[in-house]
Amino acid sequence: MIQVQMILGMPVLFANGKKTGKVKDVWFDEFWKLVGIILDNNVWFGLRKASKVVYWEDIVHCGEDALLIRNDTVIATRNNKQFLRTFHSGVVRLKDMPVYTNEGLYLGKVSDVYFKTTEGTQIIGYELTDGFLTDVLEGRRKLFLPESPENVTLGEEAILVPASYERVLERPYVESDR
């Protein structure tokens, strides 16, 4: 299982060991499946700045400390306006997006996203925060999606989950729970 926050800032290396940049953000499609990574080095595309991207299927290996790609032929250039859904820099940002049940219960804001590389790039869970102080005192909660993520509505301004998902929130272990 991979966390998006762990990928951000990771170096991207060619198979020969040369560094091409760092991961600036991750890019999702309209169904919130991971499309690729956005590199930190921008280029000029006409009169506008554009970003270098690597599609997820072109990443040879996603290690603990670096992402590996074959060569520079897998690096594409995209206009920044094409990044409609990203983790933290697009038009619709997943980070800090509020999560509610379909009965209106607030569960928290998205702090991180989980997915499995072996089973595609569909989001399988969220790490939720209620703010810095709550994170320090109680820890962050994890919401792993059951087998049917089609019940989840990933909107432009909020995520709606069935009311039953509140029961599957993993609460962090707190010393007072003993």
Coordinates of N, CA and C in Angstrom, one line a residue:
M1 N 0.8 -1.2 0.0 CA 0.0 0.0 0.0 C 0.9 1.2 0.0
I2 N 0.5 2.2 -0.8 CA 1.3 3.4 -0.9 C 0.5 4.6 -0.5
Q3 N 1.1 5.5 0.2 CA 0.5 6.8 0.6 C 1.0 7.9 -0.3
V4 N 0.1 8.8 -0.7 CA 0.5 9.9 -1.6 C 1.5 10.8 -0.9
Q5 N 1.3 11.0 0.4 CA 2.3 11.9 1.1 C 3.7 11.4 1.1
M6 N 3.8 10.1 1.0 CA 5.2 9.4 1.0 C 5.8 9.6 -0.4
I7 N 5.0 9.7 -1.4 CA 5.6 9.9 -2.8 C 6.0 11.4 -3.0
L8 N 5.3 12.3 -2.5 CA 5.6 13.7 -2.7 C 7.0 14.0 -2.2
G9 N 7.8 14.7 -3.1 CA 9.2 15.0 -2.7 C 10.2 14.0 -3.0
M10 N 9.7 12.8 -3.4 CA 10.6 11.7 -3.8 C 11.4 12.0 -5.0
P11 N 12.7 11.6 -5.1 CA 13.4 11.8 -6.4 C 12.9 10.8 -7.4
V12 N 12.9 11.2 -8.7 CA 12.6 10.4 -9.8 C 13.9 10.1 -10.6
L13 N 14.2 8.8 -10.7 CA 15.5 8.5 -11.3 C 15.3 7.7 -12.6
F14 N 16.3 7.9 -13.5 CA 16.3 7.0 -14.7 C 16.9 5.7 -14.3
A15 N 16.8 4.7 -15.2 CA 17.4 3.4 -14.9 C 18.9 3.4 -14.8
N16 N 19.5 4.5 -15.4 CA 21.0 4.6 -15.3 C 21.4 5.3 -14.0
G17 N 20.5 5.7 -13.1 CA 20.8 6.3 -11.9 C 20.8 7.9 -11.9
K18 N 20.6 8.5 -13.1 CA 20.5 9.9 -13.2 C 19.2 10.4 -12.7
K19 N 19.2 11.5 -11.9 CA 18.0 12.1 -11.3 C 17.4 13.1 -12.4
T20 N 16.0 13.0 -12.5 CA 15.4 13.9 -13.4 C 14.5 14.9 -12.7
G21 N 14.3 14.8 -11.4 CA 13.5 15.7 -10.7 C 12.9 15.1 -9.5
K22 N 12.0 15.8 -8.8 CA 11.3 15.3 -7.7 C 9.8 15.3 -7.9
V23 N 9.0 14.5 -7.2 CA 7.6 14.4 -7.3 C 7.0 15.7 -6.7
K24 N 6.3 16.5 -7.4 CA 5.7 17.7 -6.9 C 4.2 17.4 -6.5
D25 N 3.5 16.6 -7.3 CA 2.1 16.3 -7.0 C 1.8 15.0 -7.8
V26 N 0.6 14.5 -7.5 CA 0.0 13.4 -8.2 C -1.2 13.8 -8.9
W27 N -1.5 13.2 -10.0 CA -2.6 13.6 -10.9 C -3.6 12.5 -11.1
F28 N -4.9 12.8 -10.9 CA -6.0 11.9 -11.0 C -6.9 12.2 -12.2
D29 N -7.6 11.1 -12.7 CA -8.5 11.3 -13.8 C -9.9 11.7 -13.2
E30 N -10.9 11.8 -14.0 CA -12.3 12.2 -13.5 C -12.9 11.1 -12.6
F31 N -12.4 9.9 -12.6 CA -12.9 8.9 -11.7 C -12.0 8.7 -10.5
W32 N -11.1 9.6 -10.3 CA -10.1 9.7 -9.2 C -9.2 8.4 -9.1
K33 N -8.8 8.0 -10.3 CA -7.8 7.0 -10.4 C -6.5 7.7 -10.7
L34 N -5.4 7.2 -10.2 CA -4.1 7.8 -10.4 C -3.7 7.7 -11.8
V35 N -3.4 8.9 -12.4 CA -2.9 9.0 -13.8 C -1.4 9.0 -13.8
G36 N -0.8 9.8 -13.0 CA 0.6 10.0 -13.0 C 1.1 10.9 -12.0
I37 N 2.4 11.2 -12.1 CA 3.1 12.2 -11.2 C 3.5 13.4 -12.0
I38 N 3.5 14.5 -11.2 CA 3.9 15.8 -11.8 C 5.2 16.1 -11.2
L39 N 6.2 16.4 -12.0 CA 7.6 16.7 -11.6 C 7.7 18.1 -11.2
D40 N 8.7 18.4 -10.3 CA 8.9 19.8 -9.8 C 9.6 20.7 -10.8
N41 N 10.1 20.3 -11.9 CA 10.7 21.2 -12.8 C 9.8 21.6 -13.9
N42 N 9.4 22.8 -14.0 CA 8.5 23.3 -15.1 C 9.3 23.7 -16.3
V43 N 8.6 23.7 -17.4 CA 9.2 24.2 -18.7 C 8.2 25.2 -19.3
W44 N 8.7 25.9 -20.3 CA 7.9 26.9 -21.0 C 7.3 26.2 -22.2
F45 N 5.9 26.4 -22.3 CA 5.2 25.8 -23.4 C 4.5 26.9 -24.1
G46 N 5.2 27.5 -25.1 CA 4.7 28.7 -25.7 C 4.9 29.9 -24.8
L47 N 3.9 30.6 -24.4 CA 4.0 31.7 -23.5 C 3.6 31.3 -22.1
R48 N 3.2 30.0 -21.9 CA 2.8 29.6 -20.6 C 3.7 28.6 -20.0
K49 N 3.7 28.5 -18.7 CA 4.5 27.4 -18.0 C 3.7 26.1 -18.1
A50 N 4.5 25.1 -18.3 CA 3.9 23.7 -18.4 C 4.7 22.8 -17.4
S51 N 4.1 21.7 -17.1 CA 4.8 20.8 -16.2 C 5.2 19.5 -16.9
K52 N 6.3 18.9 -16.4 CA 6.7 17.6 -16.8 C 6.0 16.6 -16.0
V53 N 5.5 15.6 -16.7 CA 4.7 14.5 -16.0 C 5.2 13.1 -16.5
V54 N 5.0 12.2 -15.6 CA 5.3 10.8 -16.0 C 4.0 10.0 -15.6
Y55 N 3.5 9.3 -16.6 CA 2.3 8.5 -16.4 C 2.6 7.3 -15.5
W56 N 1.7 7.0 -14.7 CA 1.9 5.9 -13.7 C 2.4 4.6 -14.3
E57 N 1.8 4.2 -15.5 CA 2.2 3.0 -16.1 C 3.6 3.0 -16.6
D58 N 4.2 4.2 -16.7 CA 5.6 4.3 -17.2 C 6.6 4.3 -16.0
I59 N 6.1 4.2 -14.8 CA 7.0 4.1 -13.6 C 7.4 2.6 -13.5
V60 N 8.7 2.3 -13.5 CA 9.2 1.0 -13.5 C 9.1 0.4 -12.0
H61 N 9.4 1.3 -11.1 CA 9.3 0.8 -9.7 C 9.1 2.0 -8.7
C62 N 8.2 1.8 -7.8 CA 8.0 2.8 -6.8 C 8.5 2.2 -5.5
G63 N 9.7 2.7 -5.1 CA 10.4 2.2 -3.9 C 10.1 3.1 -2.7
E64 N 10.8 2.7 -1.6 CA 10.6 3.5 -0.4 C 11.2 4.9 -0.5
D65 N 12.3 5.0 -1.3 CA 13.0 6.2 -1.3 C 13.1 6.9 -2.7
A66 N 12.6 6.3 -3.7 CA 12.7 6.9 -5.1 C 11.8 6.2 -6.0
L67 N 11.4 6.9 -7.1 CA 10.6 6.3 -8.2 C 11.6 6.1 -9.4
L68 N 11.5 5.0 -10.0 CA 12.4 4.7 -11.1 C 11.6 4.6 -12.4
I69 N 12.2 5.3 -13.5 CA 11.6 5.3 -14.8 C 12.7 4.8 -15.8
R70 N 12.3 4.3 -17.0 CA 13.3 3.8 -17.9 C 14.2 4.9 -18.5
N71 N 13.7 5.9 -19.1 CA 14.5 6.9 -19.7 C 13.6 8.2 -19.9
D72 N 14.2 9.2 -20.6 CA 13.5 10.5 -20.7 C 12.4 10.4 -21.7
T73 N 12.2 9.3 -22.5 CA 11.1 9.3 -23.5 C 9.8 9.1 -22.8
V74 N 9.7 8.7 -21.5 CA 8.4 8.6 -20.8 C 8.0 9.9 -20.1
I75 N 8.8 10.9 -20.2 CA 8.5 12.2 -19.6 C 7.7 13.0 -20.6
A76 N 6.5 13.4 -20.3 CA 5.7 14.2 -21.2 C 5.5 15.6 -20.6
T77 N 5.1 16.5 -21.4 CA 4.9 17.9 -21.0 C 3.4 18.2 -21.1
R78 N 2.8 18.7 -20.1 CA 1.3 19.0 -20.1 C 1.1 20.4 -19.6
N79 N 0.1 21.1 -20.2 CA -0.3 22.4 -19.8 C -0.9 22.3 -18.4
N80 N -0.6 23.2 -17.5 CA -1.0 23.1 -16.1 C -2.6 23.1 -16.0
K81 N -3.3 23.6 -17.0 CA -4.7 23.7 -16.9 C -5.3 22.3 -17.1
Q82 N -4.5 21.3 -17.6 CA -5.0 20.0 -17.8 C -5.1 19.2 -16.5
F83 N -4.5 19.7 -15.4 CA -4.5 19.0 -14.1 C -5.8 19.4 -13.4
L84 N -6.9 18.9 -13.7 CA -8.1 19.2 -13.0 C -8.2 18.6 -11.6
R85 N -7.7 17.4 -11.5 CA -7.8 16.7 -10.2 C -6.4 16.3 -9.8
T86 N -5.9 16.9 -8.7 CA -4.6 16.5 -8.1 C -4.7 16.4 -6.6
F87 N -3.6 16.0 -6.0 CA -3.6 15.9 -4.6 C -3.6 17.3 -3.9
H88 N -2.7 18.2 -4.4 CA -2.7 19.5 -3.7 C -2.5 20.7 -4.5
S89 N -2.5 20.6 -5.9 CA -2.3 21.9 -6.7 C -3.2 22.1 -7.8
G90 N -4.1 21.2 -8.1 CA -5.0 21.3 -9.2 C -6.2 22.2 -9.0
V91 N -7.1 22.2 -9.9 CA -8.4 22.9 -9.8 C -9.2 22.3 -8.7
V92 N -9.3 21.0 -8.7 CA -10.0 20.2 -7.6 C -8.9 19.5 -6.8
R93 N -8.7 19.9 -5.6 CA -7.6 19.3 -4.8 C -8.2 18.3 -3.8
L94 N -7.6 17.2 -3.7 CA -8.0 16.1 -2.8 C -7.6 16.5 -1.3
K95 N -6.4 17.0 -1.2 CA -6.0 17.4 0.2 C -6.9 18.4 0.8
D96 N -7.2 18.2 2.0 CA -8.1 19.1 2.8 C -9.6 19.1 2.3
M97 N -9.9 18.2 1.4 CA -11.3 18.1 1.0 C -12.1 17.4 2.2
P98 N -13.3 18.0 2.6 CA -14.0 17.5 3.7 C -14.7 16.2 3.3
V99 N -14.9 15.3 4.3 CA -15.6 14.0 4.1 C -16.8 14.0 5.0
Y100 N -17.9 13.7 4.4 CA -19.2 13.6 5.1 C -19.9 12.3 4.8
T101 N -20.7 11.9 5.7 CA -21.6 10.7 5.4 C -22.7 11.3 4.6
N102 N -23.5 10.4 4.0 CA -24.6 10.9 3.2 C -25.8 11.3 4.1
E103 N -25.6 11.2 5.4 CA -26.6 11.7 6.3 C -26.1 13.0 7.0
G104 N -25.0 13.6 6.4 CA -24.5 14.9 6.9 C -23.5 14.9 8.0
L105 N -23.0 13.8 8.5 CA -22.1 13.7 9.6 C -20.7 14.0 9.0
Y106 N -20.0 15.0 9.6 CA -18.7 15.4 9.2 C -17.7 14.4 9.8
L107 N -16.8 13.8 9.0 CA -15.8 12.8 9.4 C -14.4 13.4 9.5
G108 N -14.1 14.4 8.8 CA -12.8 15.0 8.8 C -12.4 15.5 7.4
K109 N -11.2 16.1 7.3 CA -10.6 16.5 6.0 C -9.6 15.5 5.6
V110 N -9.4 15.3 4.3 CA -8.5 14.4 3.7 C -7.0 14.9 4.0
S111 N -6.2 14.1 4.6 CA -4.9 14.4 4.9 C -3.9 13.6 4.1
D112 N -4.3 12.4 3.7 CA -3.5 11.6 2.9 C -4.4 10.6 2.1
V113 N -3.9 9.9 1.1 CA -4.6 9.0 0.3 C -3.8 7.7 0.2
Y114 N -4.5 6.6 0.2 CA -3.9 5.3 0.1 C -4.3 4.6 -1.2
F115 N -3.4 3.9 -1.8 CA -3.8 3.0 -3.0 C -2.8 1.9 -3.1
K116 N -3.2 0.8 -3.8 CA -2.3 -0.3 -4.0 C -1.8 -0.3 -5.4
T117 N -0.5 -0.4 -5.6 CA 0.0 -0.4 -7.0 C -0.2 -1.8 -7.6
T118 N -0.4 -2.8 -6.9 CA -0.6 -4.1 -7.5 C -2.0 -4.3 -8.0
E119 N -2.9 -3.6 -7.5 CA -4.3 -3.7 -7.9 C -4.8 -2.5 -8.6
G120 N -4.0 -1.9 -9.4 CA -4.5 -0.7 -10.1 C -4.2 0.6 -9.3
T121 N -4.8 1.6 -9.7 CA -4.5 2.9 -9.1 C -5.7 3.5 -8.5
Q122 N -6.7 2.7 -8.2 CA -7.9 3.2 -7.5 C -7.6 3.6 -6.0
I123 N -8.2 4.7 -5.6 CA -8.0 5.0 -4.2 C -8.7 4.0 -3.3
I124 N -8.0 3.5 -2.3 CA -8.6 2.5 -1.4 C -8.8 3.0 0.0
G125 N -8.3 4.2 0.3 CA -8.5 4.7 1.7 C -8.0 6.1 1.8
Y126 N -8.5 6.8 2.9 CA -8.2 8.1 3.2 C -7.7 8.2 4.6
E127 N -6.7 9.1 4.9 CA -6.4 9.5 6.2 C -7.0 10.8 6.5
L128 N -7.8 10.9 7.6 CA -8.6 12.1 7.9 C -8.0 12.8 9.1
T129 N -8.1 14.1 9.0 CA -7.7 15.0 10.1 C -8.8 15.9 10.6
D130 N -8.8 16.2 11.9 CA -9.7 17.2 12.4 C -8.9 18.5 12.8
G131 N -7.7 18.6 12.4 CA -6.9 19.8 12.7 C -5.7 19.3 13.5
F132 N -4.7 20.3 13.6 CA -3.4 20.0 14.2 C -3.6 19.5 15.7
L133 N -4.3 20.2 16.5 CA -4.4 19.9 17.9 C -5.0 18.5 18.1
T134 N -6.1 18.2 17.4 CA -6.7 16.9 17.4 C -5.8 15.8 17.0
D135 N -5.0 16.1 15.9 CA -4.0 15.1 15.4 C -3.0 14.8 16.5
V136 N -2.5 15.8 17.2 CA -1.5 15.6 18.3 C -2.1 14.9 19.4
L137 N -3.3 15.2 19.9 CA -3.9 14.6 21.0 C -4.5 13.3 20.8
E138 N -5.2 13.1 19.6 CA -5.9 11.9 19.4 C -5.4 11.1 18.2
G139 N -4.6 11.7 17.3 CA -4.1 11.0 16.1 C -5.1 11.2 15.0
R140 N -4.6 10.8 13.8 CA -5.5 10.9 12.6 C -6.2 9.5 12.5
R141 N -7.4 9.6 11.8 CA -8.2 8.4 11.6 C -8.0 8.0 10.1
K142 N -8.2 6.7 9.9 CA -8.1 6.1 8.6 C -9.4 5.6 8.2
L143 N -9.8 5.9 7.0 CA -11.1 5.4 6.4 C -10.7 4.5 5.2
F144 N -10.6 3.2 5.4 CA -10.4 2.3 4.2 C -11.7 1.9 3.6
L145 N -11.8 2.0 2.3 CA -13.1 1.8 1.7 C -13.3 0.3 1.6
P146 N -14.6 -0.1 1.9 CA -14.9 -1.5 1.7 C -14.9 -1.9 0.2
E147 N -15.3 -3.1 -0.1 CA -15.1 -3.6 -1.4 C -15.9 -2.9 -2.5
S148 N -16.9 -2.1 -2.1 CA -17.7 -1.4 -3.1 C -17.5 0.1 -3.1
P149 N -16.4 0.7 -3.6 CA -16.2 2.1 -3.6 C -17.1 2.9 -4.5
E150 N -17.9 2.2 -5.2 CA -18.9 3.0 -6.1 C -19.9 3.7 -5.3
N151 N -20.0 3.4 -4.0 CA -21.0 4.1 -3.1 C -20.4 5.4 -2.6
V152 N -19.2 5.7 -2.9 CA -18.5 6.9 -2.5 C -18.7 8.0 -3.6
T153 N -19.1 9.2 -3.3 CA -19.2 10.3 -4.2 C -18.0 11.2 -4.0
L154 N -17.1 11.3 -5.0 CA -16.0 12.2 -5.0 C -16.4 13.4 -5.7
G155 N -16.9 14.4 -5.0 CA -17.4 15.6 -5.7 C -16.2 16.6 -5.8
E156 N -16.6 17.8 -6.3 CA -15.6 18.8 -6.5 C -15.2 19.6 -5.2
E157 N -16.2 19.5 -4.2 CA -15.9 20.3 -3.0 C -16.1 19.4 -1.7
A158 N -16.5 18.1 -1.9 CA -16.6 17.3 -0.7 C -16.7 15.8 -1.2
I159 N -16.4 14.9 -0.3 CA -16.5 13.5 -0.5 C -17.7 13.0 0.4
L160 N -18.6 12.3 -0.2 CA -19.7 11.7 0.5 C -19.6 10.2 0.5
V161 N -19.7 9.7 1.8 CA -19.6 8.2 1.9 C -20.9 7.7 2.6
P162 N -21.3 6.5 2.5 CA -22.5 6.0 3.2 C -22.3 6.1 4.7
A163 N -23.4 6.3 5.4 CA -23.4 6.4 6.9 C -22.7 5.3 7.6
S164 N -22.8 4.1 7.0 CA -22.2 2.9 7.6 C -20.7 3.0 7.6
Y165 N -20.1 3.8 6.8 CA -18.6 3.9 6.7 C -18.1 4.6 8.0
E166 N -18.9 5.3 8.8 CA -18.4 5.9 10.0 C -18.0 4.8 11.0
R167 N -18.6 3.6 10.9 CA -18.2 2.5 11.8 C -16.9 1.9 11.4
V168 N -16.5 2.0 10.1 CA -15.2 1.4 9.7 C -14.0 2.3 9.8
L169 N -14.3 3.5 10.3 CA -13.1 4.5 10.6 C -12.2 3.8 11.6
E170 N -10.9 3.7 11.3 CA -10.0 3.2 12.2 C -9.5 4.4 13.1
R171 N -9.8 4.2 14.4 CA -9.4 5.2 15.3 C -8.0 4.9 15.8
P172 N -7.2 5.9 16.0 CA -5.8 5.6 16.5 C -5.9 5.2 17.9
Y173 N -4.9 4.4 18.3 CA -4.7 3.9 19.7 C -4.3 5.1 20.5
V174 N -5.0 5.3 21.6 CA -4.7 6.4 22.5 C -4.4 5.8 23.9
E175 N -3.4 6.3 24.6 CA -3.0 5.8 25.9 C -4.2 5.6 26.9
S176 N -5.2 6.5 26.8 CA -6.3 6.4 27.7 C -7.3 5.3 27.4
D177 N -7.0 4.6 26.2 CA -7.9 3.5 25.9 C -7.6 2.2 26.6
R178 N -6.6 2.2 27.5 CA -6.2 1.0 28.2 C -7.2 0.6 29.2

